[in-house]
Amino acid sequence: MNAPALAASRAPLLDRGADFPILSRQVQGRRLVYLDNGATTQKPAAVIDAERQFYEQSNANIHRGVHWLSQHATDLYEQGREQVRQLLNAARHEEIVFTRGTTEAINLVACSWGQSALKQGDEIVLTGMEHHSNIVPWQLLCERSGAVLRVVPVTDSGELDLDEYRALLGPRTRLVCVAHISNALGTINPIAEIVRLAHEAGAKVLVDGAQAVAHQAVDVQALGCDFYVFSGHKLYGPTGIGALYARYDVLNGMPPWQGGGDMIHTVSFERSTYADVPQRFEAGTPNIAGVIGLDAAIRYVREVGLEAIAAHEQSLLAMATAELQALPGVRLIGTAAHKAGILSFVVDGIHPHDLGTILDMEGVAIRAGHHCAMPLMTRFGIPGTARASLALYNTQEDVDALMAGLRKAQKLFGTGRKDD
Ligand SMILES: *Cc1c(COP(=O)(O)O)cnc(C)c1O
């Protein structure tokens, strides 16, 4: 282990597993070792209780209501918006739009901002490590607008090639789209620098924060980005809820994308006028209970502390990285200098899916496949990887269980070390 890894491994570990009811269940007759947090995180009792309490005590439709309960539900919903503002350190609560998640937030920007701002020959810069959610909406936009995609290459260690990035930026670049943290590699990208360079070229920047918000403190003002998106379900919150942050001047200049109730000012058959932001982008009855659950999830992570969560996950990451690298026949995909708690790897002679199945029989849940990043897998010349992704409730025992499962798989396949 190198010096920083050793230092990180001495940081105090959290012990919050008891907050998560599902972690006390068994799967396949074994203790559940949940290492698929990059796909979705488990929910603390605080989140489950908040949703239940909302339906038991506060349920009504929001906005427009004259009765007490509707105003009460509206207050709770808007408190959720304020909670997201604080999480991201946005300047104003009007900069927060609730969406179904990361995917919908990106589609919102592509359909609203993209459709109105882009024209033939304009360029959108993406990176080679984007999730399909941060590729396909831009391809659709290119088909409609005549804009073209340019792609920042990824180095062998899984970092963005910043020289190539600088070279791609030019007068036609209108937007740069980049993951804050890669879901397939764990790379933490240098967002502030990426934003600075994009802004110098006159381009806007959308940051996909799906893998970041639960694992480190995020400050959109310090990053300087124009758009930042995330999903609640990867932040210990419910599925079906997430948010878009957009700088006020940018958001306020964007046309509606979905029409319906709540997003209008006046409606007549001749002409409708639209509500101010953020309501302009929240057509129809939103996922009110989802916002209540997301609010509780953000309170929970802020109470545990994002610095403490990051230190905990870095300790486990350092430990697991050293152990994986010591196993013969195991190759880590993604060895960037700055990494979050994601371990993507391939094992000689064992297909990632077989590995996932063998680990599952030990109660260890990991993900195997392309991780919705097929271009990145192509870049590394592999069909997929096995991926263990960490969360605040993972422990040293979880890492031990992963390693034991891997040794067992190698034994079954007759690969790896021959003397154990
Ligand atoms: C999970 C993920 C998404 C998609 O999030 P949804 O919740 O499925 O909308 C996008 N980008 C990254 C980096 C992700 O990890």
Short mmCIF file of C-alpha atoms and ligand atoms in Angstrom, two decimals:
data_model
loop_
_atom_site.label_atom_id
_atom_site.label_comp_id
_atom_site.label_asym_id
_atom_site.label_seq_id
_atom_site.Cartn_x
_atom_site.Cartn_y
_atom_site.Cartn_z
CA MET A 1 0.00 0.00 0.00
CA ASN A 2 1.32 3.47 -0.79
CA ALA A 3 1.53 6.22 1.84
CA PRO A 4 -1.79 8.00 1.12
CA ALA A 5 -3.59 4.67 1.05
CA LEU A 6 -2.11 3.74 4.41
CA ALA A 7 -3.07 7.10 5.89
CA ALA A 8 -6.61 6.75 4.53
CA SER A 9 -6.92 3.25 5.91
CA ARG A 10 -6.33 4.63 9.41
CA ALA A 11 -9.31 7.00 9.21
CA PRO A 12 -12.08 5.97 11.61
CA LEU A 13 -14.67 3.65 10.09
CA LEU A 14 -18.37 4.40 10.44
CA ASP A 15 -20.71 1.90 12.03
CA ARG A 16 -24.19 2.79 10.73
CA GLY A 17 -25.42 -0.54 9.36
CA ALA A 18 -28.10 -0.75 12.06
CA ASP A 19 -29.82 2.29 10.51
CA PHE A 20 -30.65 0.20 7.41
CA PRO A 21 -33.31 -2.46 8.06
CA ILE A 22 -32.59 -4.48 4.90
CA LEU A 23 -29.00 -5.12 5.97
CA SER A 24 -30.19 -7.42 8.73
CA ARG A 25 -31.84 -9.83 6.28
CA GLN A 26 -30.22 -12.89 4.79
CA VAL A 27 -29.93 -13.82 1.13
CA GLN A 28 -29.07 -17.33 -0.07
CA GLY A 29 -28.91 -18.28 3.62
CA ARG A 30 -26.04 -15.85 4.17
CA ARG A 31 -25.61 -12.41 5.69
CA LEU A 32 -26.33 -9.85 2.97
CA VAL A 33 -23.12 -8.17 1.83
CA TYR A 34 -24.40 -5.38 -0.36
CA LEU A 35 -21.73 -4.03 -2.69
CA ASP A 36 -23.96 -2.81 -5.53
CA ASN A 37 -24.33 0.75 -4.31
CA GLY A 38 -23.39 2.22 -7.67
CA ALA A 39 -26.68 0.81 -9.00
CA THR A 40 -28.78 1.86 -6.03
CA THR A 41 -28.26 2.35 -2.30
CA GLN A 42 -30.28 0.87 0.55
CA LYS A 43 -32.58 3.12 2.57
CA PRO A 44 -32.24 4.04 6.23
CA ALA A 45 -35.29 3.69 8.50
CA ALA A 46 -35.42 7.51 8.61
CA VAL A 47 -36.32 7.59 4.90
CA ILE A 48 -38.81 4.71 5.06
CA ASP A 49 -40.49 6.29 8.11
CA ALA A 50 -40.65 9.75 6.52
CA GLU A 51 -42.57 8.45 3.50
CA ARG A 52 -44.89 6.40 5.66
CA GLN A 53 -45.52 9.34 7.98
CA PHE A 54 -46.23 11.60 5.02
CA TYR A 55 -48.98 9.27 3.78
CA GLU A 56 -50.35 8.76 7.30
CA GLN A 57 -50.33 12.41 8.34
CA SER A 58 -49.76 14.90 5.54
CA ASN A 59 -50.90 13.58 2.17
CA ALA A 60 -52.64 16.06 -0.16
CA ASN A 61 -51.91 17.51 -3.56
CA ILE A 62 -49.60 20.50 -3.47
CA HIS A 63 -49.74 24.09 -4.81
CA ARG A 64 -53.19 25.51 -5.71
CA GLY A 65 -54.77 24.05 -2.56
CA VAL A 66 -56.84 26.28 -0.31
CA HIS A 67 -57.25 23.77 2.51
CA TRP A 68 -54.81 23.35 5.39
CA LEU A 69 -53.58 19.90 4.45
CA SER A 70 -52.66 20.98 0.91
CA GLN A 71 -50.73 23.94 2.25
CA HIS A 72 -49.02 21.66 4.76
CA ALA A 73 -48.01 19.19 2.01
CA THR A 74 -46.80 22.12 -0.12
CA ASP A 75 -44.64 23.35 2.76
CA LEU A 76 -43.07 19.90 3.16
CA TYR A 77 -42.44 19.65 -0.59
CA GLU A 78 -40.80 23.07 -0.70
CA GLN A 79 -38.72 22.20 2.38
CA GLY A 80 -37.40 19.32 0.29
CA ARG A 81 -36.33 21.79 -2.38
CA GLU A 82 -34.55 23.86 0.25
CA GLN A 83 -32.83 20.70 1.49
CA VAL A 84 -31.50 19.97 -2.03
CA ARG A 85 -30.37 23.59 -2.35
CA GLN A 86 -28.35 23.22 0.84
CA LEU A 87 -26.90 19.85 -0.22
CA LEU A 88 -25.56 21.37 -3.45
CA ASN A 89 -24.93 24.83 -1.99
CA ALA A 90 -26.97 26.40 -4.79
CA ALA A 91 -27.46 30.15 -4.48
CA ARG A 92 -31.28 30.06 -4.72
CA HIS A 93 -34.00 27.45 -4.21
CA GLU A 94 -35.51 28.44 -7.58
CA GLU A 95 -32.47 26.80 -9.18
CA ILE A 96 -33.66 23.33 -8.09
CA VAL A 97 -36.11 21.41 -10.32
CA PHE A 98 -37.41 18.04 -9.17
CA THR A 99 -37.24 15.28 -11.77
CA ARG A 100 -37.60 11.48 -11.80
CA GLY A 101 -33.84 11.23 -11.52
CA THR A 102 -30.58 11.82 -13.35
CA THR A 103 -31.86 10.47 -16.66
CA GLU A 104 -34.92 12.70 -16.73
CA ALA A 105 -32.92 15.74 -15.63
CA ILE A 106 -30.49 15.28 -18.54
CA ASN A 107 -33.39 14.80 -20.97
CA LEU A 108 -34.97 17.98 -19.61
CA VAL A 109 -31.83 19.98 -20.37
CA ALA A 110 -31.44 18.37 -23.79
CA CYS A 111 -35.07 19.01 -24.77
CA SER A 112 -35.47 22.47 -23.31
CA TRP A 113 -32.11 24.24 -23.32
CA GLY A 114 -30.61 22.08 -26.07
CA GLN A 115 -33.45 22.37 -28.51
CA SER A 116 -33.65 26.15 -28.19
CA ALA A 117 -29.90 26.90 -28.03
CA LEU A 118 -28.29 24.50 -30.51
CA LYS A 119 -28.17 24.68 -34.27
CA GLN A 120 -26.53 22.92 -37.19
CA GLY A 121 -22.79 22.48 -36.72
CA ASP A 122 -22.73 23.30 -33.00
CA GLU A 123 -20.67 20.92 -30.90
CA ILE A 124 -21.37 19.01 -27.71
CA VAL A 125 -18.33 17.63 -25.94
CA LEU A 126 -18.83 14.40 -23.96
CA THR A 127 -16.29 12.15 -22.35
CA GLY A 128 -15.46 8.53 -23.06
CA MET A 129 -16.56 7.49 -19.57
CA GLU A 130 -20.16 8.73 -19.65
CA HIS A 131 -23.14 6.66 -18.61
CA HIS A 132 -25.59 5.95 -21.44
CA SER A 133 -27.90 8.52 -19.77
CA ASN A 134 -25.35 11.19 -20.55
CA ILE A 135 -24.83 10.04 -24.15
CA VAL A 136 -28.13 9.04 -25.73
CA PRO A 137 -30.15 12.22 -24.94
CA TRP A 138 -27.38 14.22 -26.65
CA GLN A 139 -27.43 11.90 -29.67
CA LEU A 140 -31.18 12.44 -29.93
CA LEU A 141 -30.62 16.18 -29.68
CA CYS A 142 -27.97 16.02 -32.41
CA GLU A 143 -30.41 14.21 -34.70
CA ARG A 144 -32.95 16.96 -34.18
CA SER A 145 -30.64 19.98 -34.23
CA GLY A 146 -27.78 19.04 -36.53
CA ALA A 147 -25.28 19.49 -33.70
CA VAL A 148 -22.39 17.02 -33.47
CA LEU A 149 -20.76 15.11 -30.60
CA ARG A 150 -17.04 15.25 -29.79
CA VAL A 151 -15.59 12.79 -27.27
CA VAL A 152 -12.77 13.34 -24.75
CA PRO A 153 -10.60 10.19 -24.67
CA VAL A 154 -9.88 8.21 -21.51
CA THR A 155 -6.33 7.21 -20.54
CA ASP A 156 -5.22 3.68 -19.60
CA SER A 157 -5.59 4.50 -15.90
CA GLY A 158 -9.15 5.70 -16.49
CA GLU A 159 -8.59 9.45 -16.37
CA LEU A 160 -9.75 12.06 -18.85
CA ASP A 161 -7.07 13.21 -21.26
CA LEU A 162 -7.18 16.92 -20.45
CA ASP A 163 -4.82 17.91 -23.29
CA GLU A 164 -7.21 16.28 -25.75
CA TYR A 165 -10.09 18.02 -23.97
CA ARG A 166 -8.44 21.43 -24.39
CA ALA A 167 -7.85 20.65 -28.06
CA LEU A 168 -11.51 19.71 -28.59
CA LEU A 169 -12.83 23.01 -27.20
CA GLY A 170 -13.43 25.69 -29.80
CA PRO A 171 -15.78 28.40 -30.99
CA ARG A 172 -18.43 25.83 -31.97
CA THR A 173 -18.47 24.12 -28.56
CA ARG A 174 -21.75 24.95 -26.86
CA LEU A 175 -21.94 22.36 -24.11
CA VAL A 176 -19.64 20.03 -22.19
CA CYS A 177 -21.21 17.00 -20.46
CA VAL A 178 -19.17 15.12 -17.89
CA ALA A 179 -19.64 12.70 -15.02
CA HIS A 180 -18.47 14.02 -11.67
CA ILE A 181 -17.54 10.46 -10.72
CA SER A 182 -17.48 7.58 -13.21
CA ASN A 183 -19.90 4.81 -12.25
CA ALA A 184 -17.78 2.23 -14.08
CA LEU A 185 -14.27 3.29 -12.99
CA GLY A 186 -14.67 5.37 -9.84
CA THR A 187 -12.60 8.20 -11.35
CA ILE A 188 -13.28 11.59 -9.73
CA ASN A 189 -13.01 14.08 -12.57
CA PRO A 190 -11.48 17.58 -12.09
CA ILE A 191 -14.77 19.39 -12.59
CA ALA A 192 -13.72 22.91 -11.57
CA GLU A 193 -10.89 22.82 -14.13
CA ILE A 194 -13.14 21.32 -16.81
CA VAL A 195 -15.71 24.07 -16.17
CA ARG A 196 -13.09 26.83 -16.24
CA LEU A 197 -11.82 25.70 -19.64
CA ALA A 198 -15.33 25.26 -21.05
CA HIS A 199 -16.39 28.70 -19.90
CA GLU A 200 -13.25 30.24 -21.49
CA ALA A 201 -14.46 28.70 -24.74
CA GLY A 202 -17.96 30.11 -24.17
CA ALA A 203 -19.56 26.70 -23.53
CA LYS A 204 -21.90 25.60 -20.76
CA VAL A 205 -21.25 22.56 -18.59
CA LEU A 206 -23.58 19.83 -17.37
CA VAL A 207 -22.24 17.63 -14.58
CA ASP A 208 -23.70 14.18 -14.00
CA GLY A 209 -23.51 13.89 -10.22
CA ALA A 210 -25.31 10.54 -9.90
CA GLN A 211 -22.24 8.88 -8.31
CA ALA A 212 -21.01 11.93 -6.41
CA VAL A 213 -23.66 13.38 -4.11
CA ALA A 214 -23.74 10.40 -1.72
CA HIS A 215 -19.98 10.11 -1.42
CA GLN A 216 -18.51 13.59 -1.05
CA ALA A 217 -19.61 17.16 -0.38
CA VAL A 218 -20.70 18.96 -3.56
CA ASP A 219 -20.72 22.74 -4.01
CA VAL A 220 -22.13 23.82 -7.37
CA GLN A 221 -21.01 27.41 -6.83
CA ALA A 222 -17.43 26.34 -6.21
CA LEU A 223 -17.55 23.99 -9.22
CA GLY A 224 -19.03 26.78 -11.33
CA CYS A 225 -21.09 24.41 -13.48
CA ASP A 226 -24.28 25.50 -15.26
CA PHE A 227 -26.20 22.24 -14.70
CA TYR A 228 -25.80 19.52 -12.07
CA VAL A 229 -28.03 16.43 -11.93
CA PHE A 230 -28.49 13.51 -9.54
CA SER A 231 -30.86 10.70 -8.50
CA GLY A 232 -32.34 10.26 -5.03
CA HIS A 233 -32.08 6.48 -5.05
CA LYS A 234 -28.27 6.53 -5.15
CA LEU A 235 -28.32 8.94 -2.18
CA TYR A 236 -30.16 6.60 0.24
CA GLY A 237 -33.47 8.09 -0.94
CA PRO A 238 -36.45 6.70 -2.87
CA THR A 239 -36.57 5.73 -6.53
CA GLY A 240 -38.43 7.98 -8.95
CA ILE A 241 -37.10 11.26 -7.57
CA GLY A 242 -34.03 13.32 -8.35
CA ALA A 243 -33.11 16.86 -9.18
CA LEU A 244 -31.69 19.26 -11.70
CA TYR A 245 -29.71 22.25 -10.54
CA ALA A 246 -29.42 24.96 -13.18
CA ARG A 247 -27.93 28.43 -12.67
CA TYR A 248 -30.79 30.88 -12.30
CA ASP A 249 -30.11 32.99 -15.38
CA VAL A 250 -29.76 29.86 -17.52
CA LEU A 251 -32.86 28.14 -16.14
CA ASN A 252 -34.94 31.29 -16.35
CA GLY A 253 -34.15 31.59 -20.05
CA MET A 254 -35.23 28.02 -20.85
CA PRO A 255 -38.55 27.17 -22.54
CA PRO A 256 -40.93 24.56 -21.03
CA TRP A 257 -40.42 20.96 -22.09
CA GLN A 258 -43.53 19.21 -20.75
CA GLY A 259 -46.87 20.97 -20.66
CA GLY A 260 -49.63 20.46 -18.12
CA GLY A 261 -50.95 21.57 -14.78
CA ASP A 262 -48.78 23.57 -12.40
CA MET A 263 -46.36 24.80 -15.08
CA ILE A 264 -48.63 27.53 -16.45
CA HIS A 265 -49.50 31.07 -15.51
CA THR A 266 -52.63 31.39 -17.65
CA VAL A 267 -54.19 29.11 -20.26
CA SER A 268 -56.50 30.00 -23.11
CA PHE A 269 -57.05 28.30 -26.46
CA GLU A 270 -55.28 31.17 -28.16
CA ARG A 271 -52.20 31.22 -25.99
CA SER A 272 -50.86 30.01 -22.67
CA THR A 273 -48.28 31.73 -20.51
CA TYR A 274 -45.86 29.86 -18.35
CA ALA A 275 -45.04 29.84 -14.69
CA ASP A 276 -41.80 31.15 -13.25
CA VAL A 277 -38.97 28.74 -12.57
CA PRO A 278 -38.79 26.15 -11.15
CA GLN A 279 -42.57 25.44 -11.54
CA ARG A 280 -42.25 25.92 -15.30
CA PHE A 281 -40.40 22.57 -15.36
CA GLU A 282 -42.60 20.63 -12.96
CA ALA A 283 -45.72 19.88 -15.00
CA GLY A 284 -48.38 17.74 -13.38
CA THR A 285 -48.54 16.28 -9.90
CA PRO A 286 -44.97 15.52 -8.93
CA ASN A 287 -43.59 12.69 -6.80
CA ILE A 288 -44.49 14.44 -3.56
CA ALA A 289 -43.75 11.49 -1.27
CA GLY A 290 -40.49 11.01 -3.16
CA VAL A 291 -39.46 14.55 -2.29
CA ILE A 292 -40.33 13.89 1.37
CA GLY A 293 -38.17 10.75 1.29
CA LEU A 294 -35.34 12.55 -0.49
CA ASP A 295 -35.47 15.33 2.11
CA ALA A 296 -35.10 12.70 4.87
CA ALA A 297 -32.23 11.02 2.99
CA ILE A 298 -30.33 14.29 2.63
CA ARG A 299 -30.90 15.10 6.32
CA TYR A 300 -29.53 11.66 7.11
CA VAL A 301 -26.31 11.99 5.10
CA ARG A 302 -25.74 15.51 6.36
CA GLU A 303 -26.16 14.31 9.92
CA VAL A 304 -23.65 11.47 9.40
CA GLY A 305 -21.49 14.01 7.57
CA LEU A 306 -20.28 13.83 3.99
CA GLU A 307 -16.65 14.28 5.10
CA ALA A 308 -16.97 11.32 7.46
CA ILE A 309 -18.66 9.26 4.73
CA ALA A 310 -15.90 10.10 2.24
CA ALA A 311 -13.15 9.22 4.76
CA HIS A 312 -14.86 5.92 5.61
CA GLU A 313 -15.27 4.91 1.97
CA GLN A 314 -11.70 5.96 1.15
CA SER A 315 -10.42 3.72 3.96
CA LEU A 316 -12.35 0.74 2.62
CA LEU A 317 -11.32 1.56 -0.94
CA ALA A 318 -7.62 1.65 -0.02
CA MET A 319 -7.91 -1.66 1.80
CA ALA A 320 -9.89 -3.39 -0.95
CA THR A 321 -7.64 -2.00 -3.71
CA ALA A 322 -4.51 -3.35 -2.02
CA GLU A 323 -6.10 -6.75 -1.47
CA LEU A 324 -7.44 -7.01 -5.02
CA GLN A 325 -4.09 -6.03 -6.50
CA ALA A 326 -2.42 -8.72 -4.41
CA LEU A 327 -4.66 -11.45 -5.88
CA PRO A 328 -3.00 -13.10 -8.90
CA GLY A 329 -5.04 -12.95 -12.08
CA VAL A 330 -7.06 -9.92 -10.98
CA ARG A 331 -6.82 -6.68 -12.94
CA LEU A 332 -8.37 -3.43 -11.77
CA ILE A 333 -9.99 -1.35 -14.51
CA GLY A 334 -9.73 2.25 -13.33
CA THR A 335 -6.68 3.21 -11.29
CA ALA A 336 -7.00 6.99 -11.38
CA ALA A 337 -5.14 9.05 -8.78
CA HIS A 338 -8.46 10.43 -7.50
CA LYS A 339 -11.03 7.69 -7.07
CA ALA A 340 -14.28 7.13 -5.21
CA GLY A 341 -15.31 3.79 -3.67
CA ILE A 342 -15.83 1.84 -6.88
CA LEU A 343 -13.77 -1.25 -7.73
CA SER A 344 -14.14 -2.46 -11.30
CA PHE A 345 -12.09 -5.51 -12.16
CA VAL A 346 -11.65 -8.51 -14.40
CA VAL A 347 -10.36 -11.91 -13.32
CA ASP A 348 -8.36 -14.14 -15.67
CA GLY A 349 -10.38 -17.12 -16.89
CA ILE A 350 -13.66 -16.15 -15.19
CA HIS A 351 -16.43 -14.22 -16.94
CA PRO A 352 -17.72 -11.29 -14.84
CA HIS A 353 -21.24 -12.80 -14.84
CA ASP A 354 -19.94 -16.13 -13.46
CA LEU A 355 -18.06 -14.19 -10.82
CA GLY A 356 -21.24 -12.32 -9.89
CA THR A 357 -23.16 -15.59 -9.62
CA ILE A 358 -20.56 -17.28 -7.43
CA LEU A 359 -20.33 -14.25 -5.15
CA ASP A 360 -24.13 -14.16 -4.93
CA MET A 361 -24.14 -17.69 -3.53
CA GLU A 362 -21.97 -16.28 -0.73
CA GLY A 363 -24.48 -13.50 -0.09
CA VAL A 364 -22.23 -10.92 -1.79
CA ALA A 365 -24.12 -8.65 -4.19
CA ILE A 366 -21.96 -7.02 -6.87
CA ARG A 367 -22.72 -5.93 -10.44
CA ALA A 368 -21.32 -7.55 -13.56
CA GLY A 369 -21.54 -6.20 -17.07
CA HIS A 370 -21.01 -2.98 -19.00
CA HIS A 371 -22.46 -0.69 -16.30
CA CYS A 372 -24.38 1.34 -18.91
CA ALA A 373 -21.02 2.50 -20.28
CA MET A 374 -20.55 0.38 -23.39
CA PRO A 375 -18.22 2.86 -25.17
CA LEU A 376 -15.93 2.77 -22.13
CA MET A 377 -15.82 -1.06 -22.15
CA THR A 378 -14.96 -0.92 -25.85
CA ARG A 379 -12.16 1.54 -25.02
CA PHE A 380 -10.67 -1.02 -22.62
CA GLY A 381 -11.31 -3.91 -25.03
CA ILE A 382 -13.46 -5.87 -22.58
CA PRO A 383 -17.15 -6.87 -22.65
CA GLY A 384 -17.62 -5.82 -19.05
CA THR A 385 -16.26 -5.90 -15.53
CA ALA A 386 -17.24 -7.07 -12.09
CA ARG A 387 -17.93 -4.02 -9.95
CA ALA A 388 -18.03 -3.68 -6.19
CA SER A 389 -19.24 -0.24 -5.13
CA LEU A 390 -19.13 1.04 -1.55
CA ALA A 391 -21.51 2.98 0.64
CA LEU A 392 -21.40 4.44 4.13
CA TYR A 393 -22.71 1.21 5.73
CA ASN A 394 -20.09 -1.12 4.24
CA THR A 395 -17.54 -2.60 6.60
CA GLN A 396 -14.19 -4.31 6.66
CA GLU A 397 -16.11 -7.60 6.97
CA ASP A 398 -17.85 -6.82 3.66
CA VAL A 399 -14.48 -6.40 1.96
CA ASP A 400 -13.30 -9.64 3.59
CA ALA A 401 -16.41 -11.44 2.28
CA LEU A 402 -15.74 -10.11 -1.23
CA MET A 403 -12.15 -11.32 -1.13
CA ALA A 404 -13.13 -14.73 0.26
CA GLY A 405 -15.71 -15.07 -2.53
CA LEU A 406 -13.15 -14.20 -5.18
CA ARG A 407 -10.67 -16.76 -3.84
CA LYS A 408 -13.45 -19.33 -3.84
CA ALA A 409 -14.33 -18.51 -7.45
CA GLN A 410 -10.70 -18.86 -8.51
CA LYS A 411 -10.51 -22.22 -6.77
CA LEU A 412 -13.68 -23.42 -8.53
CA PHE A 413 -12.30 -22.34 -11.89
CA GLY A 414 -8.81 -23.63 -11.11
CA THR A 415 -7.29 -20.20 -11.70
CA GLY A 416 -5.37 -17.75 -9.51
CA ARG A 417 -2.98 -18.87 -6.81
CA LYS A 418 -2.24 -22.59 -6.97
CA ASP A 419 -1.05 -23.07 -3.39
CA ASP A 420 -4.23 -22.31 -1.42
C1 LIG B 1 -27.06 5.70 -12.29
C2 LIG B 1 -26.42 6.69 -13.14
C3 LIG B 1 -27.15 7.43 -14.07
C4 LIG B 1 -28.62 7.19 -14.31
O1 LIG B 1 -29.36 7.43 -13.14
P1 LIG B 1 -30.93 7.04 -13.09
O2 LIG B 1 -31.22 7.09 -11.64
O3 LIG B 1 -31.05 5.68 -13.69
O4 LIG B 1 -31.64 8.08 -13.86
C5 LIG B 1 -26.49 8.36 -14.82
N1 LIG B 1 -25.20 8.60 -14.67
C6 LIG B 1 -24.45 7.93 -13.77
C7 LIG B 1 -22.99 8.26 -13.62
C8 LIG B 1 -25.03 6.95 -12.99
O5 LIG B 1 -24.30 6.28 -12.11
#
